[in-house]
Amino acid sequence: CSSIIYFGHNNISNIKLFGTRSKSSVPFYGEPVAKDVVRKLSAFQRVGIALHSATTALADPTRADSVAALGEVTGHVALVAMRDRMRSDPTGRRLLKDKPLVPMIDMDLLRRSS
């Protein structure tokens, strides 16, 4: 049985990894899914994931998995709202129509100026 030493909060403890193995060959997260198969989440599942991810991300903003999950389930709603606001504004409509490219040099100048 392998173990690691954990250094944190002024204490050292041994944590056992891979202590017990399941007899099942199925991973704890379920059967693998083919890359081309996309499973749609129900509205109830999306709300549940959004609430859980939001509370976890607010409690610990370094949890990138929660921030990413929140973006995954709420991103479509945010993008549709942004597109609708752009369509209602003359400049936004022009940007949506022209689809201008922003060169990386312009992005560097913007970063330096702020």
Coordinates of N, CA and C in Angstrom, one line a residue:
C1 N 0.9 -1.2 0.0 CA 0.0 0.0 0.0 C 0.9 1.2 0.0
S2 N 0.7 2.1 -1.0 CA 1.5 3.3 -1.0 C 1.0 4.4 -0.1
S3 N 1.8 5.3 0.3 CA 1.3 6.4 1.1 C 2.1 7.7 0.7
I4 N 1.5 8.8 1.1 CA 2.2 10.1 0.9 C 2.2 10.8 2.2
I5 N 3.1 11.8 2.3 CA 3.1 12.6 3.5 C 2.5 13.9 3.1
Y6 N 1.6 14.4 3.9 CA 0.8 15.6 3.7 C 1.4 16.7 4.6
F7 N 1.8 17.8 4.1 CA 2.3 18.9 4.9 C 1.2 20.0 4.9
G8 N 0.6 20.3 6.0 CA -0.4 21.3 6.0 C -0.9 21.7 7.4
H9 N -1.2 22.9 7.6 CA -1.7 23.3 8.9 C -0.8 22.9 10.1
N10 N 0.5 22.9 9.9 CA 1.5 22.6 10.9 C 1.4 21.2 11.4
N11 N 1.0 20.3 10.6 CA 1.0 18.9 11.0 C 1.4 18.0 9.8
I12 N 1.9 16.8 10.2 CA 2.3 15.8 9.1 C 1.5 14.6 9.4
S13 N 0.9 14.0 8.4 CA 0.2 12.8 8.6 C 0.3 11.9 7.3
N14 N 0.2 10.6 7.5 CA 0.3 9.7 6.4 C -1.1 9.5 5.9
I15 N -1.3 9.6 4.5 CA -2.6 9.3 3.9 C -2.4 8.1 3.0
K16 N -3.2 7.1 3.2 CA -3.0 5.9 2.4 C -3.8 6.1 1.1
L17 N -3.1 5.7 0.0 CA -3.7 5.8 -1.3 C -4.0 4.4 -1.8
F18 N -5.0 4.2 -2.5 CA -5.4 2.9 -3.1 C -5.4 1.8 -2.0
G19 N -6.0 2.2 -0.9 CA -6.0 1.2 0.2 C -6.9 0.1 0.0
T20 N -8.1 0.3 -0.6 CA -9.0 -0.8 -0.9 C -9.5 -0.6 -2.3
R21 N -9.6 -1.7 -3.0 CA -10.0 -1.7 -4.4 C -11.3 -2.4 -4.6
S22 N -12.1 -1.8 -5.4 CA -13.4 -2.3 -5.7 C -13.2 -3.5 -6.7
K23 N -14.1 -4.5 -6.5 CA -14.0 -5.7 -7.4 C -14.6 -5.3 -8.8
S24 N -15.3 -4.2 -8.9 CA -15.9 -3.9 -10.2 C -14.8 -3.2 -11.1
S25 N -14.9 -3.4 -12.4 CA -14.0 -2.8 -13.3 C -14.5 -1.5 -13.8
V26 N -15.7 -1.1 -13.4 CA -16.3 0.2 -13.8 C -15.7 1.3 -12.9
P27 N -15.2 2.4 -13.4 CA -14.7 3.5 -12.6 C -15.8 4.1 -11.7
F28 N -15.4 4.8 -10.7 CA -16.4 5.4 -9.7 C -17.3 6.4 -10.4
Y29 N -16.9 7.0 -11.5 CA -17.7 8.0 -12.2 C -18.6 7.4 -13.3
G30 N -18.5 6.1 -13.5 CA -19.4 5.5 -14.5 C -18.7 4.9 -15.7
E31 N -19.5 4.4 -16.6 CA -18.9 3.8 -17.8 C -18.3 4.9 -18.7
P32 N -17.2 4.6 -19.3 CA -16.7 5.6 -20.3 C -17.7 5.8 -21.5
V33 N -17.7 7.0 -22.0 CA -18.6 7.4 -23.1 C -17.7 7.7 -24.3
A34 N -18.2 7.3 -25.5 CA -17.5 7.6 -26.7 C -17.4 9.1 -26.9
K35 N -16.3 9.6 -27.5 CA -16.1 11.0 -27.6 C -17.2 11.7 -28.5
D36 N -17.8 11.0 -29.4 CA -18.8 11.6 -30.3 C -20.2 11.6 -29.7
V37 N -20.3 11.0 -28.5 CA -21.6 11.0 -27.9 C -21.8 12.1 -26.9
V38 N -22.8 12.9 -27.0 CA -23.0 14.1 -26.1 C -24.3 13.8 -25.4
R39 N -24.2 13.8 -24.1 CA -25.4 13.6 -23.3 C -26.0 15.0 -22.8
K40 N -27.2 15.2 -23.1 CA -27.8 16.5 -22.8 C -28.3 16.4 -21.3
L41 N -28.1 17.5 -20.6 CA -28.5 17.6 -19.2 C -29.9 18.2 -19.2
S42 N -30.7 17.7 -18.3 CA -32.1 18.3 -18.1 C -31.9 19.7 -17.4
A43 N -33.0 20.5 -17.5 CA -33.0 21.8 -16.8 C -32.7 21.6 -15.3
F44 N -33.3 20.6 -14.7 CA -33.1 20.3 -13.3 C -31.7 20.0 -13.0
Q45 N -31.0 19.2 -13.8 CA -29.6 18.9 -13.6 C -28.7 20.1 -13.8
R46 N -29.1 20.9 -14.7 CA -28.3 22.2 -14.9 C -28.4 23.1 -13.7
V47 N -29.6 23.2 -13.2 CA -29.8 24.1 -12.0 C -29.0 23.5 -10.8
G48 N -29.1 22.2 -10.7 CA -28.4 21.6 -9.5 C -26.9 21.8 -9.6
I49 N -26.3 21.6 -10.8 CA -24.9 21.7 -11.1 C -24.5 23.2 -10.9
A50 N -25.3 24.1 -11.4 CA -25.0 25.5 -11.3 C -25.0 26.0 -9.8
L51 N -26.0 25.5 -9.0 CA -26.0 25.9 -7.6 C -24.9 25.3 -6.8
H52 N -24.6 24.1 -7.1 CA -23.4 23.4 -6.4 C -22.1 24.1 -6.8
S53 N -21.9 24.3 -8.1 CA -20.7 24.9 -8.5 C -20.5 26.3 -8.1
A54 N -21.6 27.1 -8.1 CA -21.5 28.5 -7.6 C -21.2 28.6 -6.1
T55 N -21.8 27.8 -5.3 CA -21.5 27.8 -3.9 C -20.0 27.3 -3.6
T56 N -19.6 26.3 -4.3 CA -18.2 25.8 -4.2 C -17.2 26.9 -4.7
A57 N -17.5 27.5 -5.8 CA -16.6 28.5 -6.3 C -16.6 29.8 -5.5
L58 N -17.7 30.1 -4.9 CA -17.7 31.3 -4.0 C -16.9 31.0 -2.7
A59 N -17.1 29.8 -2.2 CA -16.4 29.4 -1.0 C -14.9 29.3 -1.2
D60 N -14.5 28.8 -2.4 CA -13.0 28.6 -2.7 C -12.8 28.9 -4.2
P61 N -12.5 30.2 -4.5 CA -12.3 30.6 -5.9 C -11.2 29.9 -6.6
T62 N -10.3 29.2 -5.9 CA -9.2 28.5 -6.5 C -9.6 27.2 -7.1
R63 N -10.8 26.8 -6.8 CA -11.4 25.5 -7.3 C -11.8 25.7 -8.8
A64 N -10.8 25.5 -9.6 CA -11.0 25.7 -11.1 C -12.1 24.8 -11.6
D65 N -12.3 23.6 -11.1 CA -13.3 22.7 -11.5 C -14.7 23.2 -11.3
S66 N -14.9 23.8 -10.2 CA -16.2 24.4 -9.9 C -16.5 25.6 -10.8
V67 N -15.5 26.5 -11.0 CA -15.6 27.6 -11.9 C -15.9 27.2 -13.3
A68 N -15.2 26.2 -13.8 CA -15.4 25.7 -15.1 C -16.8 25.0 -15.3
A69 N -17.2 24.3 -14.3 CA -18.6 23.6 -14.3 C -19.6 24.7 -14.4
L70 N -19.5 25.7 -13.6 CA -20.5 26.8 -13.6 C -20.5 27.5 -14.9
G71 N -19.4 27.7 -15.6 CA -19.3 28.3 -16.9 C -20.0 27.4 -17.9
E72 N -19.8 26.1 -17.8 CA -20.4 25.1 -18.7 C -21.9 25.2 -18.7
V73 N -22.5 25.2 -17.5 CA -23.9 25.1 -17.5 C -24.6 26.5 -17.6
T74 N -23.9 27.6 -17.4 CA -24.6 28.9 -17.5 C -24.1 29.7 -18.7
G75 N -23.1 29.2 -19.4 CA -22.4 29.9 -20.5 C -23.4 30.2 -21.6
H76 N -24.2 29.2 -22.0 CA -25.2 29.4 -23.1 C -26.1 30.6 -22.8
V77 N -26.7 30.6 -21.6 CA -27.6 31.6 -21.2 C -26.9 33.0 -21.3
A78 N -25.7 33.1 -20.8 CA -25.0 34.4 -20.8 C -24.7 34.8 -22.3
L79 N -24.3 33.9 -23.1 CA -24.0 34.2 -24.5 C -25.2 34.7 -25.3
V80 N -26.3 34.0 -25.0 CA -27.6 34.4 -25.7 C -28.0 35.8 -25.2
A81 N -27.9 36.1 -24.0 CA -28.2 37.4 -23.4 C -27.3 38.5 -24.0
M82 N -26.0 38.2 -24.1 CA -25.0 39.1 -24.7 C -25.3 39.4 -26.2
R83 N -25.6 38.3 -26.9 CA -26.0 38.5 -28.3 C -27.2 39.4 -28.5
D84 N -28.2 39.1 -27.7 CA -29.5 39.9 -27.7 C -29.2 41.4 -27.4
R85 N -28.4 41.7 -26.4 CA -28.0 43.1 -26.1 C -27.3 43.7 -27.3
M86 N -26.4 42.9 -27.9 CA -25.6 43.5 -29.0 C -26.5 43.7 -30.2
R87 N -27.5 42.9 -30.4 CA -28.5 43.1 -31.5 C -29.3 44.4 -31.3
S88 N -29.5 44.7 -30.1 CA -30.4 45.9 -29.8 C -29.6 47.2 -29.9
D89 N -28.3 47.2 -30.1 CA -27.5 48.3 -30.1 C -26.9 48.5 -31.5
P90 N -26.8 49.7 -32.1 CA -26.3 49.9 -33.5 C -24.8 49.4 -33.6
T91 N -24.0 49.7 -32.6 CA -22.6 49.3 -32.7 C -22.5 47.8 -32.5
G92 N -23.3 47.2 -31.7 CA -23.3 45.8 -31.5 C -23.7 45.0 -32.8
R93 N -24.8 45.6 -33.4 CA -25.2 45.0 -34.7 C -24.1 45.0 -35.7
R94 N -23.4 46.1 -35.8 CA -22.3 46.3 -36.7 C -21.2 45.2 -36.4
L95 N -20.8 45.1 -35.1 CA -19.8 44.1 -34.8 C -20.2 42.7 -35.1
L96 N -21.5 42.4 -34.9 CA -22.0 41.0 -35.2 C -22.0 40.8 -36.7
K97 N -22.3 41.8 -37.5 CA -22.3 41.7 -38.9 C -20.9 41.6 -39.5
D98 N -20.0 42.5 -39.1 CA -18.6 42.6 -39.7 C -17.7 41.5 -39.1
K99 N -17.9 41.1 -37.9 CA -17.0 40.1 -37.2 C -15.5 40.5 -37.4
P100 N -15.1 41.6 -36.8 CA -13.7 42.0 -37.0 C -12.8 41.2 -36.2
L101 N -11.6 41.0 -36.6 CA -10.5 40.3 -35.9 C -9.7 41.3 -35.1
V102 N -9.3 40.9 -33.9 CA -8.5 41.8 -33.1 C -7.1 41.2 -33.1
P103 N -6.1 41.8 -33.7 CA -4.8 41.3 -33.7 C -4.2 41.2 -32.3
M104 N -3.3 40.3 -32.0 CA -2.7 40.1 -30.7 C -1.9 41.3 -30.3
I105 N -1.3 42.1 -31.2 CA -0.6 43.3 -30.9 C -1.5 44.3 -30.2
D106 N -2.7 44.4 -30.7 CA -3.7 45.3 -30.1 C -4.0 44.9 -28.6
M107 N -4.1 43.5 -28.4 CA -4.4 43.0 -27.1 C -3.3 43.4 -26.1
D108 N -2.0 43.2 -26.6 CA -0.9 43.6 -25.8 C -0.9 45.1 -25.4
L109 N -1.2 45.9 -26.4 CA -1.3 47.4 -26.1 C -2.4 47.7 -25.1
L110 N -3.5 47.0 -25.1 CA -4.6 47.2 -24.2 C -4.1 46.7 -22.8
R111 N -3.4 45.6 -22.7 CA -2.9 45.2 -21.4 C -1.9 46.1 -20.8
R112 N -1.1 46.7 -21.6 CA -0.1 47.6 -21.1 C -0.7 48.9 -20.6
S113 N -1.8 49.3 -21.3 CA -2.4 50.6 -20.9 C -3.2 50.6 -19.6
S114 N -3.6 49.4 -19.2 CA -4.4 49.3 -18.0 C -3.6 48.9 -16.8

